[in-house]
Coordinates of N, CA, C and O in Angstrom, one line a residue:
X27 N -17.8 1.3 7.4 CA -18.0 1.7 8.8 C -16.6 1.7 9.5 O -16.0 0.7 9.8
X28 N -16.1 2.9 9.6 CA -14.7 3.1 10.1 C -14.5 2.6 11.5 O -13.4 2.3 11.9
X29 N -15.6 2.5 12.2 CA -15.5 2.0 13.6 C -15.1 0.5 13.7 O -14.6 0.1 14.7
X30 N -15.3 -0.2 12.6 CA -15.0 -1.7 12.6 C -13.5 -1.9 12.5 O -13.0 -3.0 12.9
X31 N -12.8 -0.9 12.0 CA -11.3 -1.1 11.7 C -10.5 -0.9 13.0 O -10.5 0.1 13.6
X32 N -9.7 -2.0 13.3 CA -8.7 -1.9 14.4 C -7.7 -0.8 13.9 O -7.3 -0.8 12.8
X33 N -7.3 0.0 14.9 CA -6.4 1.1 14.6 C -4.9 0.8 14.9 O -4.6 0.1 15.8
X34 N -4.0 1.3 14.0 CA -2.6 1.2 14.2 C -2.3 2.4 15.1 O -2.6 3.5 14.9
X35 N -1.6 2.1 16.2 CA -1.3 3.2 17.2 C 0.1 3.8 17.0 O 0.3 5.0 17.2
X36 N 1.1 2.9 16.7 CA 2.4 3.4 16.5 C 3.0 2.9 15.2 O 2.8 1.7 14.9
X37 N 3.5 3.8 14.4 CA 4.1 3.4 13.1 C 5.6 3.2 13.3 O 6.3 4.0 14.0
X38 N 6.2 2.3 12.6 CA 7.7 2.2 12.6 C 8.2 3.4 11.9 O 7.7 3.8 10.8
X39 N 9.2 4.0 12.5 CA 9.8 5.2 11.9 C 10.8 4.9 10.8 O 11.2 5.8 10.0
X40 N 11.2 3.7 10.7 CA 12.0 3.1 9.6 C 11.7 1.7 9.4 O 11.0 1.1 10.3
X41 N 12.1 1.1 8.4 CA 11.8 -0.3 8.1 C 10.3 -0.6 8.2 O 9.9 -1.5 9.0
X42 N 9.4 0.1 7.5 CA 8.0 0.0 7.7 C 7.5 -1.4 7.2 O 8.1 -2.0 6.3
X43 N 6.4 -1.8 7.8 CA 5.7 -3.0 7.4 C 4.7 -2.5 6.3 O 3.9 -1.6 6.5
X44 N 4.7 -3.2 5.1 CA 4.0 -2.8 3.9 C 3.0 -3.9 3.5 O 3.3 -5.1 3.5
X45 N 1.9 -3.4 3.0 CA 0.9 -4.3 2.4 C 0.3 -3.8 1.1 O 0.3 -2.6 0.9
X46 N -0.2 -4.7 0.3 CA -1.0 -4.4 -0.8 C -2.3 -5.1 -0.6 O -2.3 -6.3 -0.1
X47 N -3.5 -4.5 -0.8 CA -4.8 -5.2 -0.7 C -5.5 -4.8 -2.0 O -5.9 -3.7 -2.1
X48 N -5.6 -5.8 -2.9 CA -6.0 -5.4 -4.2 C -6.5 -6.7 -5.0 O -6.0 -7.8 -4.7
X49 N -7.4 -6.4 -5.9 CA -7.7 -7.5 -6.9 C -6.4 -7.6 -7.8 O -5.8 -6.5 -8.2
X50 N -6.0 -8.8 -8.1 CA -4.7 -8.9 -8.8 C -5.0 -9.0 -10.3 O -5.1 -10.1 -10.9
X51 N -5.0 -7.8 -10.9 CA -5.2 -7.6 -12.4 C -4.1 -6.6 -12.8 O -3.6 -5.9 -12.0
X52 N -3.8 -6.6 -14.1 CA -2.8 -5.8 -14.6 C -3.0 -4.3 -14.2 O -2.0 -3.6 -13.9
X53 N -4.2 -3.8 -14.3 CA -4.4 -2.4 -14.1 C -4.2 -1.9 -12.6 O -4.2 -0.7 -12.4
X54 N -4.0 -2.9 -11.7 CA -3.7 -2.5 -10.3 C -2.3 -2.2 -10.1 O -1.9 -1.7 -9.1
X55 N -1.4 -2.4 -11.1 CA 0.0 -2.0 -11.1 C 0.9 -2.7 -10.2 O 2.0 -2.2 -10.0
X56 N 0.6 -3.8 -9.6 CA 1.5 -4.5 -8.7 C 2.8 -4.8 -9.4 O 3.8 -4.8 -8.7
X57 N 2.8 -5.1 -10.7 CA 4.0 -5.4 -11.4 C 5.0 -4.2 -11.4 O 6.2 -4.3 -11.3
X58 N 4.4 -3.0 -11.3 CA 5.3 -1.8 -11.2 C 6.0 -1.7 -9.8 O 7.1 -1.4 -9.7
X59 N 5.2 -2.2 -8.8 CA 5.8 -2.2 -7.4 C 6.9 -3.3 -7.4 O 7.9 -3.1 -6.7
X60 N 6.7 -4.4 -8.0 CA 7.7 -5.4 -8.1 C 9.0 -4.9 -8.7 O 10.1 -5.1 -8.2
X61 N 8.8 -4.2 -9.8 CA 10.0 -3.5 -10.5 C 10.6 -2.5 -9.6 O 11.9 -2.4 -9.5
X62 N 9.8 -1.8 -8.8 CA 10.4 -0.8 -7.9 C 11.3 -1.4 -6.8 O 12.3 -0.9 -6.5
X63 N 10.8 -2.6 -6.3 CA 11.6 -3.3 -5.3 C 12.9 -3.8 -5.9 O 14.0 -3.8 -5.3
X64 N 12.8 -4.2 -7.2 CA 14.0 -4.8 -7.8 C 15.1 -3.8 -8.0 O 16.3 -4.1 -8.0
X65 N 14.8 -2.5 -8.1 CA 15.8 -1.5 -8.3 C 16.3 -0.8 -7.0 O 17.1 0.1 -7.0
X66 N 15.8 -1.3 -5.9 CA 16.3 -0.8 -4.6 C 17.7 -1.2 -4.4 O 18.1 -2.2 -4.9
X67 N 18.5 -0.4 -3.6 CA 19.8 -0.9 -3.3 C 19.8 -2.3 -2.6 O 18.8 -2.5 -1.8
X68 N 20.7 -3.1 -2.8 CA 20.7 -4.4 -2.1 C 20.6 -4.4 -0.6 O 20.0 -5.3 0.0
X69 N 21.2 -3.3 0.0 CA 21.1 -3.2 1.4 C 19.7 -3.1 2.0 O 19.4 -3.6 3.1
X70 N 18.8 -2.6 1.2 CA 17.4 -2.5 1.5 C 16.6 -3.7 1.0 O 15.8 -4.3 1.7
X71 N 16.9 -4.0 -0.2 CA 16.2 -5.1 -0.9 C 16.4 -6.4 -0.1 O 15.4 -7.2 -0.1
X72 N 17.5 -6.6 0.6 CA 17.6 -7.9 1.3 C 16.7 -8.1 2.5 O 16.5 -9.2 3.0
X73 N 16.0 -7.0 2.9 CA 15.1 -7.1 4.1 C 13.7 -6.5 4.0 O 12.9 -6.8 4.8
X74 N 13.4 -5.8 2.9 CA 12.1 -5.3 2.7 C 11.1 -6.3 2.3 O 11.5 -7.2 1.4
X75 N 10.0 -6.4 2.9 CA 9.0 -7.4 2.6 C 7.6 -6.7 2.4 O 7.2 -5.8 3.2
X76 N 6.9 -7.2 1.4 CA 5.5 -6.7 1.2 C 4.6 -7.9 1.1 O 4.8 -8.8 0.4
X77 N 3.5 -7.8 2.0 CA 2.5 -8.8 2.0 C 1.4 -8.3 1.0 O 0.9 -7.2 1.1
X78 N 1.0 -9.3 0.1 CA 0.0 -9.0 -0.9 C -1.3 -9.8 -0.6 O -1.2 -11.0 -0.6
X79 N -2.4 -9.1 -0.3 CA -3.7 -9.7 0.0 C -4.5 -9.5 -1.3 O -4.6 -8.4 -1.8
X80 N -5.1 -10.6 -1.8 CA -6.0 -10.5 -2.9 C -5.8 -11.6 -3.9 O -4.8 -12.4 -3.8
X81 N -6.7 -11.8 -4.8 CA -6.6 -12.8 -5.8 C -7.0 -12.2 -7.1 O -7.5 -11.0 -7.2
X82 N -6.8 -12.9 -8.2 CA -7.2 -12.4 -9.5 C -6.4 -13.1 -10.6 O -5.5 -13.8 -10.4
X83 N -6.8 -12.8 -11.8 CA -6.3 -13.5 -13.0 C -4.9 -13.2 -13.3 O -4.2 -13.9 -14.0
X84 N -4.3 -12.2 -12.7 CA -2.9 -11.8 -12.9 C -1.9 -12.3 -11.9 O -0.7 -12.1 -12.0
X85 N -2.4 -13.0 -10.9 CA -1.6 -13.5 -9.8 C -0.4 -14.3 -10.3 O 0.7 -14.1 -9.9
X86 N -0.7 -15.3 -11.2 CA 0.4 -16.1 -11.7 C 1.5 -15.3 -12.4 O 2.7 -15.6 -12.3
X87 N 1.1 -14.3 -13.2 CA 2.1 -13.5 -13.9 C 2.9 -12.7 -12.8 O 4.1 -12.5 -13.0
X88 N 2.3 -12.2 -11.8 CA 3.0 -11.5 -10.7 C 4.0 -12.4 -10.0 O 5.2 -12.0 -9.8
X89 N 3.5 -13.6 -9.7 CA 4.4 -14.6 -9.0 C 5.6 -15.0 -10.0 O 6.7 -15.1 -9.5
X90 N 5.3 -15.1 -11.3 CA 6.4 -15.4 -12.2 C 7.4 -14.3 -12.3 O 8.6 -14.5 -12.3
X91 N 6.9 -13.0 -12.3 CA 7.9 -11.9 -12.3 C 8.7 -11.8 -11.0 O 9.9 -11.6 -11.1
X92 N 8.1 -12.1 -9.9 CA 8.8 -12.1 -8.6 C 9.9 -13.2 -8.7 O 11.1 -12.9 -8.3
X93 N 9.6 -14.3 -9.2 CA 10.5 -15.4 -9.3 C 11.7 -15.1 -10.3 O 12.8 -15.3 -10.0
X94 N 11.3 -14.6 -11.5 CA 12.3 -14.2 -12.5 C 13.3 -13.2 -12.0 O 14.5 -13.2 -12.3
X95 N 12.9 -12.3 -11.1 CA 13.7 -11.2 -10.6 C 14.4 -11.7 -9.3 O 15.2 -10.9 -8.7
X96 N 14.1 -12.9 -8.8 CA 14.7 -13.4 -7.6 C 14.3 -12.6 -6.3 O 15.0 -12.4 -5.4
X97 N 13.0 -12.2 -6.3 CA 12.5 -11.4 -5.2 C 11.5 -12.2 -4.3 O 10.7 -11.6 -3.6
X98 N 11.6 -13.5 -4.3 CA 10.7 -14.4 -3.5 C 10.7 -14.0 -2.0 O 9.6 -14.1 -1.4
X99 N 11.8 -13.6 -1.5 CA 11.8 -13.2 -0.1 C 11.2 -11.8 0.2 O 11.0 -11.4 1.3
X100 N 10.9 -11.1 -0.9 CA 10.4 -9.7 -0.7 C 8.8 -9.7 -0.8 O 8.3 -8.7 -0.4
X101 N 8.2 -10.7 -1.3 CA 6.8 -10.7 -1.5 C 6.1 -11.9 -1.0 O 6.6 -13.0 -1.3
X102 N 5.1 -11.7 -0.2 CA 4.2 -12.8 0.3 C 2.8 -12.7 -0.3 O 2.1 -11.7 -0.1
X103 N 2.5 -13.6 -1.2 CA 1.1 -13.7 -1.7 C 0.2 -14.4 -0.8 O 0.3 -15.6 -0.7
X104 N -0.7 -13.7 -0.1 CA -1.4 -14.3 1.0 C -2.9 -14.6 0.6 O -3.6 -15.1 1.4
X105 N -3.3 -14.3 -0.6 CA -4.6 -14.6 -1.1 C -5.7 -13.7 -0.5 O -5.3 -12.6 0.1
X106 N -6.9 -14.1 -0.6 CA -8.0 -13.3 -0.1 C -8.3 -13.6 1.4 O -8.2 -14.8 1.7
X107 N -8.6 -12.6 2.2 CA -8.9 -12.9 3.6 C -10.2 -12.1 3.9 O -10.5 -11.1 3.2
X108 N -11.0 -12.6 4.8 CA -12.2 -12.0 5.2 C -12.1 -11.0 6.3 O -13.1 -10.3 6.7
X109 N -10.9 -10.8 6.9 CA -10.8 -10.0 8.1 C -9.8 -8.8 7.9 O -9.1 -8.5 8.8
X110 N -9.8 -8.2 6.7 CA -8.9 -7.1 6.5 C -9.1 -6.0 7.5 O -8.1 -5.3 7.8
X111 N -10.3 -5.8 8.0 CA -10.6 -4.8 8.9 C -9.8 -5.0 10.2 O -9.5 -4.0 11.0
X112 N -9.3 -6.2 10.5 CA -8.5 -6.5 11.6 C -7.0 -6.6 11.2 O -6.1 -6.7 12.1
X113 N -6.7 -6.6 9.9 CA -5.4 -6.8 9.4 C -4.6 -5.5 9.1 O -3.4 -5.5 9.3
X114 N -5.3 -4.5 8.6 CA -4.6 -3.3 8.2 C -3.7 -2.8 9.3 O -2.6 -2.3 9.0
X115 N -4.2 -2.8 10.5 CA -3.5 -2.2 11.6 C -2.1 -2.8 11.9 O -1.3 -2.3 12.7
X116 N -1.8 -4.0 11.3 CA -0.5 -4.6 11.5 C 0.6 -4.0 10.7 O 1.7 -4.4 10.7
X117 N 0.2 -3.1 9.8 CA 1.1 -2.5 8.8 C 1.3 -1.0 9.0 O 0.5 -0.4 9.6
X118 N 2.3 -0.5 8.4 CA 2.6 0.9 8.5 C 2.1 1.7 7.3 O 1.8 2.9 7.4
X119 N 2.1 1.0 6.1 CA 1.6 1.7 4.9 C 0.9 0.7 3.9 O 1.3 -0.4 3.8
X120 N -0.2 1.2 3.3 CA -0.8 0.5 2.2 C -0.2 1.0 0.9 O -0.2 2.2 0.7
X121 N 0.2 0.1 0.0 CA 0.7 0.4 -1.3 C -0.3 0.1 -2.4 O -0.8 -1.0 -2.4
X122 N -0.6 1.1 -3.2 CA -1.6 0.9 -4.2 C -1.1 1.6 -5.5 O -1.5 2.7 -5.8
X123 N -0.3 0.9 -6.3 CA 0.3 1.5 -7.5 C -0.6 1.4 -8.7 O -0.2 1.2 -9.8
X124 N -1.9 1.6 -8.5 CA -2.9 1.4 -9.6 C -2.8 2.3 -10.8 O -2.4 3.5 -10.7
X125 N -3.1 1.8 -11.9 CA -3.1 2.6 -13.2 C -4.5 3.2 -13.4 O -4.6 4.2 -14.1
X126 N -5.5 2.7 -12.8 CA -6.9 3.3 -12.9 C -7.7 2.9 -11.7 O -7.5 1.8 -11.1
X127 N -8.6 3.7 -11.4 CA -9.4 3.5 -10.2 C -10.6 4.3 -10.3 O -10.6 5.4 -10.9
X128 N -11.7 3.9 -9.7 CA -12.9 4.8 -9.6 C -12.7 5.5 -8.2 O -12.2 6.6 -8.1
X129 N -13.2 4.9 -7.2 CA -13.1 5.4 -5.8 C -12.7 4.2 -5.0 O -13.5 3.3 -4.8
X130 N -11.5 4.1 -4.5 CA -11.0 3.0 -3.8 C -11.5 2.8 -2.4 O -11.2 3.6 -1.5
X131 N -12.2 1.7 -2.2 CA -12.5 1.3 -0.8 C -11.3 0.9 0.0 O -11.3 1.2 1.2
X132 N -10.3 0.3 -0.6 CA -9.1 -0.1 0.1 C -8.4 1.1 0.8 O -7.9 1.0 1.9
X133 N -8.4 2.2 0.1 CA -7.9 3.5 0.6 C -8.6 3.9 1.9 O -8.0 4.2 2.9
X134 N -10.0 3.9 1.8 CA -10.8 4.3 2.9 C -10.6 3.4 4.1 O -10.5 3.8 5.3
X135 N -10.5 2.1 3.8 CA -10.3 1.1 4.8 C -8.9 1.2 5.5 O -8.9 1.2 6.7
X136 N -7.9 1.4 4.7 CA -6.6 1.6 5.3 C -6.5 2.8 6.2 O -6.0 2.8 7.3
X137 N -7.0 3.9 5.7 CA -6.9 5.2 6.4 C -7.8 5.0 7.7 O -7.4 5.6 8.7
X138 N -8.9 4.3 7.6 CA -9.7 4.1 8.8 C -8.9 3.4 9.9 O -9.2 3.6 11.1
X139 N -8.0 2.5 9.5 CA -7.1 1.8 10.4 C -5.9 2.6 10.9 O -5.0 2.1 11.5
X140 N -5.9 3.9 10.5 CA -4.7 4.8 10.7 C -3.5 4.3 10.1 O -2.4 4.3 10.6
X141 N -3.6 3.8 8.8 CA -2.5 3.3 8.0 C -2.5 4.2 6.8 O -3.4 4.1 5.9
X142 N -1.4 5.0 6.6 CA -1.3 5.9 5.4 C -1.3 5.1 4.2 O -0.9 3.9 4.2
X143 N -1.6 5.7 3.0 CA -1.7 5.1 1.7 C -0.7 5.7 0.8 O -0.6 7.0 0.7
X144 N 0.0 4.9 0.0 CA 0.8 5.4 -1.1 C 0.1 4.9 -2.4 O -0.1 3.7 -2.6
X145 N -0.3 5.8 -3.2 CA -1.0 5.5 -4.4 C -0.7 6.4 -5.5 O 0.2 7.2 -5.5
X146 N -1.5 6.4 -6.6 CA -1.3 7.2 -7.8 C -2.5 8.2 -7.9 O -3.5 8.0 -7.3
X147 N -2.3 9.2 -8.8 CA -3.3 10.3 -8.9 C -4.5 9.9 -9.9 O -4.8 10.7 -10.7
X148 N -5.0 8.7 -9.8 CA -6.1 8.3 -10.7 C -7.4 8.2 -10.0 O -7.4 8.1 -8.7
X149 N -8.5 8.3 -10.7 CA -9.8 8.2 -10.1 C -10.0 9.2 -9.0 O -9.6 10.3 -9.1
X150 N -10.6 8.7 -7.9 CA -10.8 9.6 -6.8 C -9.8 9.5 -5.7 O -10.0 10.1 -4.6
X151 N -8.6 9.0 -6.0 CA -7.6 8.8 -5.0 C -7.2 10.1 -4.3 O -7.0 10.2 -3.1
X152 N -7.0 11.2 -5.1 CA -6.6 12.5 -4.6 C -7.7 13.2 -3.8 O -7.4 14.2 -3.1
X153 N -8.9 12.7 -3.8 CA -10.0 13.2 -3.0 C -9.8 12.8 -1.6 O -10.3 13.5 -0.6
X154 N -9.1 11.7 -1.3 CA -8.9 11.2 0.0 C -7.4 11.3 0.5 O -7.2 11.7 1.6
X155 N -6.5 10.9 -0.4 CA -5.1 10.9 0.0 C -4.5 12.3 -0.3 O -4.5 12.8 -1.4
X156 N -4.0 12.9 0.7 CA -3.3 14.2 0.7 C -1.8 14.0 0.8 O -1.3 13.6 1.8
X157 N -1.1 14.3 -0.3 CA 0.3 14.0 -0.4 C 1.1 14.6 0.8 O 1.0 15.8 1.0
X158 N 1.8 13.7 1.5 CA 2.6 14.1 2.6 C 1.9 14.3 3.9 O 2.5 14.5 4.9
X159 N 0.6 14.2 3.9 CA -0.2 14.4 5.1 C -0.8 13.0 5.6 O -0.5 12.7 6.7
X160 N -1.5 12.3 4.7 CA -2.1 11.0 5.2 C -1.6 9.9 4.2 O -2.1 8.8 4.2
X161 N -0.6 10.3 3.4 CA -0.1 9.3 2.4 C 0.7 10.0 1.4 O 1.1 11.2 1.6
X162 N 1.0 9.3 0.3 CA 1.8 9.9 -0.8 C 1.1 9.6 -2.1 O 0.6 8.5 -2.3
X163 N 1.2 10.5 -3.0 CA 0.7 10.4 -4.4 C 1.9 10.3 -5.3 O 2.8 11.2 -5.3
X164 N 2.1 9.2 -6.0 CA 3.2 9.0 -6.9 C 2.7 8.7 -8.3 O 1.6 8.3 -8.5
X165 N 3.6 9.0 -9.3 CA 3.2 8.8 -10.7 C 2.8 7.4 -11.0 O 3.3 6.4 -10.4
X166 N 1.9 7.2 -12.0 CA 1.5 5.9 -12.5 C 2.6 5.3 -13.3 O 3.3 6.1 -14.0
X167 N 2.8 4.0 -13.2 CA 3.8 3.3 -14.0 C 5.2 3.9 -13.9 O 5.9 4.1 -14.9
X168 N 5.7 4.3 -12.7 CA 7.0 4.9 -12.5 C 7.7 4.2 -11.4 O 7.8 4.7 -10.2
X169 N 8.2 3.0 -11.7 CA 8.9 2.2 -10.6 C 10.1 3.0 -9.9 O 10.3 2.8 -8.7
X170 N 10.7 3.9 -10.7 CA 11.8 4.7 -10.1 C 11.3 5.6 -9.0 O 11.9 5.7 -7.9
X171 N 10.2 6.2 -9.2 CA 9.6 7.1 -8.2 C 9.2 6.3 -7.0 O 9.4 6.7 -5.8
X172 N 8.6 5.2 -7.2 CA 8.1 4.3 -6.1 C 9.3 3.8 -5.3 O 9.3 3.7 -4.1
X173 N 10.4 3.4 -6.0 CA 11.6 2.9 -5.4 C 12.2 4.0 -4.5 O 12.6 3.7 -3.4
X174 N 12.3 5.2 -5.0 CA 12.9 6.3 -4.3 C 12.1 6.5 -3.0 O 12.7 6.7 -1.9
X175 N 10.8 6.6 -3.0 CA 10.0 6.8 -1.8 C 10.1 5.7 -0.9 O 10.3 5.9 0.4
X176 N 10.0 4.4 -1.4 CA 10.1 3.3 -0.5 C 11.5 3.3 0.2 O 11.6 2.9 1.4
X177 N 12.6 3.7 -0.5 CA 13.9 3.7 0.1 C 13.9 4.8 1.3 O 14.4 4.5 2.4
X178 N 13.3 6.0 1.0 CA 13.3 7.0 2.1 C 12.4 6.6 3.3 O 12.8 6.8 4.4
X179 N 11.3 5.9 3.0 CA 10.5 5.4 4.1 C 11.3 4.3 4.9 O 11.3 4.3 6.2
X180 N 11.9 3.4 4.2 CA 12.7 2.4 4.8 C 13.8 2.9 5.7 O 14.1 2.4 6.8
X181 N 14.5 4.0 5.3 CA 15.6 4.6 6.0 C 15.1 5.6 7.1 O 15.9 6.1 7.8
X182 N 13.8 5.9 7.1 CA 13.2 6.8 8.1 C 13.4 8.3 7.6 O 13.2 9.2 8.5
X183 N 13.7 8.5 6.4 CA 13.9 9.9 5.9 C 12.6 10.5 5.5 O 12.5 11.8 5.4
X184 N 11.5 9.8 5.3 CA 10.2 10.2 5.1 C 9.3 9.4 6.0 O 9.5 8.3 6.3
X185 N 8.2 10.1 6.4 CA 7.2 9.3 7.2 C 5.9 10.2 7.4 O 6.0 11.4 7.3
X186 N 4.8 9.5 7.6 CA 3.6 10.2 7.8 C 3.3 10.0 9.4 O 3.4 8.9 9.9
X187 N 3.0 11.1 10.0 CA 2.8 11.1 11.5 C 1.4 11.4 11.9 O 1.1 11.2 13.1
X188 N 0.6 11.8 11.0 CA -0.8 12.2 11.3 C -1.7 11.0 11.6 O -1.4 9.9 11.1
X189 N -2.8 11.2 12.3 CA -3.8 10.2 12.5 C -4.7 10.2 11.3 O -5.4 11.1 11.1
X190 N -4.5 9.2 10.5 CA -5.3 9.2 9.2 C -6.7 8.8 9.3 O -7.5 9.0 8.4
X191 N -7.1 8.2 10.5 CA -8.5 7.8 10.6 C -9.4 9.0 10.9 O -10.6 8.9 10.7
X192 N -8.9 10.1 11.4 CA -9.7 11.3 11.7 C -10.5 11.7 10.4 O -11.7 12.0 10.5
X193 N -9.8 11.8 9.3 CA -10.4 12.3 8.0 C -11.6 11.3 7.7 O -12.6 11.8 7.3
X194 N -11.4 10.1 7.8 CA -12.4 9.1 7.4 C -13.6 9.3 8.3 O -14.8 9.3 7.9
X195 N -13.4 9.4 9.6 CA -14.5 9.6 10.6 C -15.3 10.8 10.3 O -16.5 10.8 10.4
X196 N -14.6 11.9 9.9 CA -15.4 13.2 9.7 C -15.9 13.4 8.3 O -17.0 14.0 8.2
X197 N -15.2 12.8 7.3 CA -15.6 13.1 5.9 C -16.2 11.9 5.1 O -16.9 12.1 4.1
X198 N -15.9 10.7 5.6 CA -16.3 9.6 4.7 C -17.0 8.5 5.5 O -17.0 7.3 5.1
X199 N -17.5 8.8 6.7 CA -18.3 7.9 7.4 C -19.6 7.5 6.7 O -20.1 8.3 5.8
X200 N -20.2 6.4 7.1 CA -21.5 6.0 6.5 C -22.5 7.1 6.8 O -23.3 7.5 5.9
X201 N -22.5 7.7 8.0 CA -23.4 8.7 8.3 C -23.3 9.9 7.4 O -24.2 10.5 6.9
X202 N -22.0 10.3 7.2 CA -21.7 11.5 6.4 C -22.1 11.3 4.9 O -22.7 12.1 4.3
X203 N -21.7 10.1 4.5 CA -22.0 9.8 3.1 C -23.5 9.7 2.8 O -24.0 10.0 1.8

């Protein structure tokens, strides 16, 4: 129900606020995102932060990788929360570096909150995310591509300006489905 989601009204044009909302398992690709942050220039790496919402059997491995790479100040593991519908609007972009997906509810939820999505071309993701319009589609398991886009977003060289909730209201509402 897209009406439940609080909307983001203004996005940061640089230094975006980033989140991941995902079950923490290997196939969700969060380890690729960690690697992408690791290869960013130090000038960006020193201040970029990603909040990770979710739990799962791979959480310890992800935390271990973050620690091994010295990226503790870049990632906040916040666990599972029951009010994501109120939380998405606090961010500028949802990151979903997934290796496989059926049809992602997190994408619909994020877009409902007017928060663009950066994801991969797996499952039904491209049915909802239109590259450069309401988000970005990046290659699977390609930390370099992710790092490059995150750097451009951080510097304000790339940005999504459209209202992403309109598509959800017209094409993916409970009534329409």
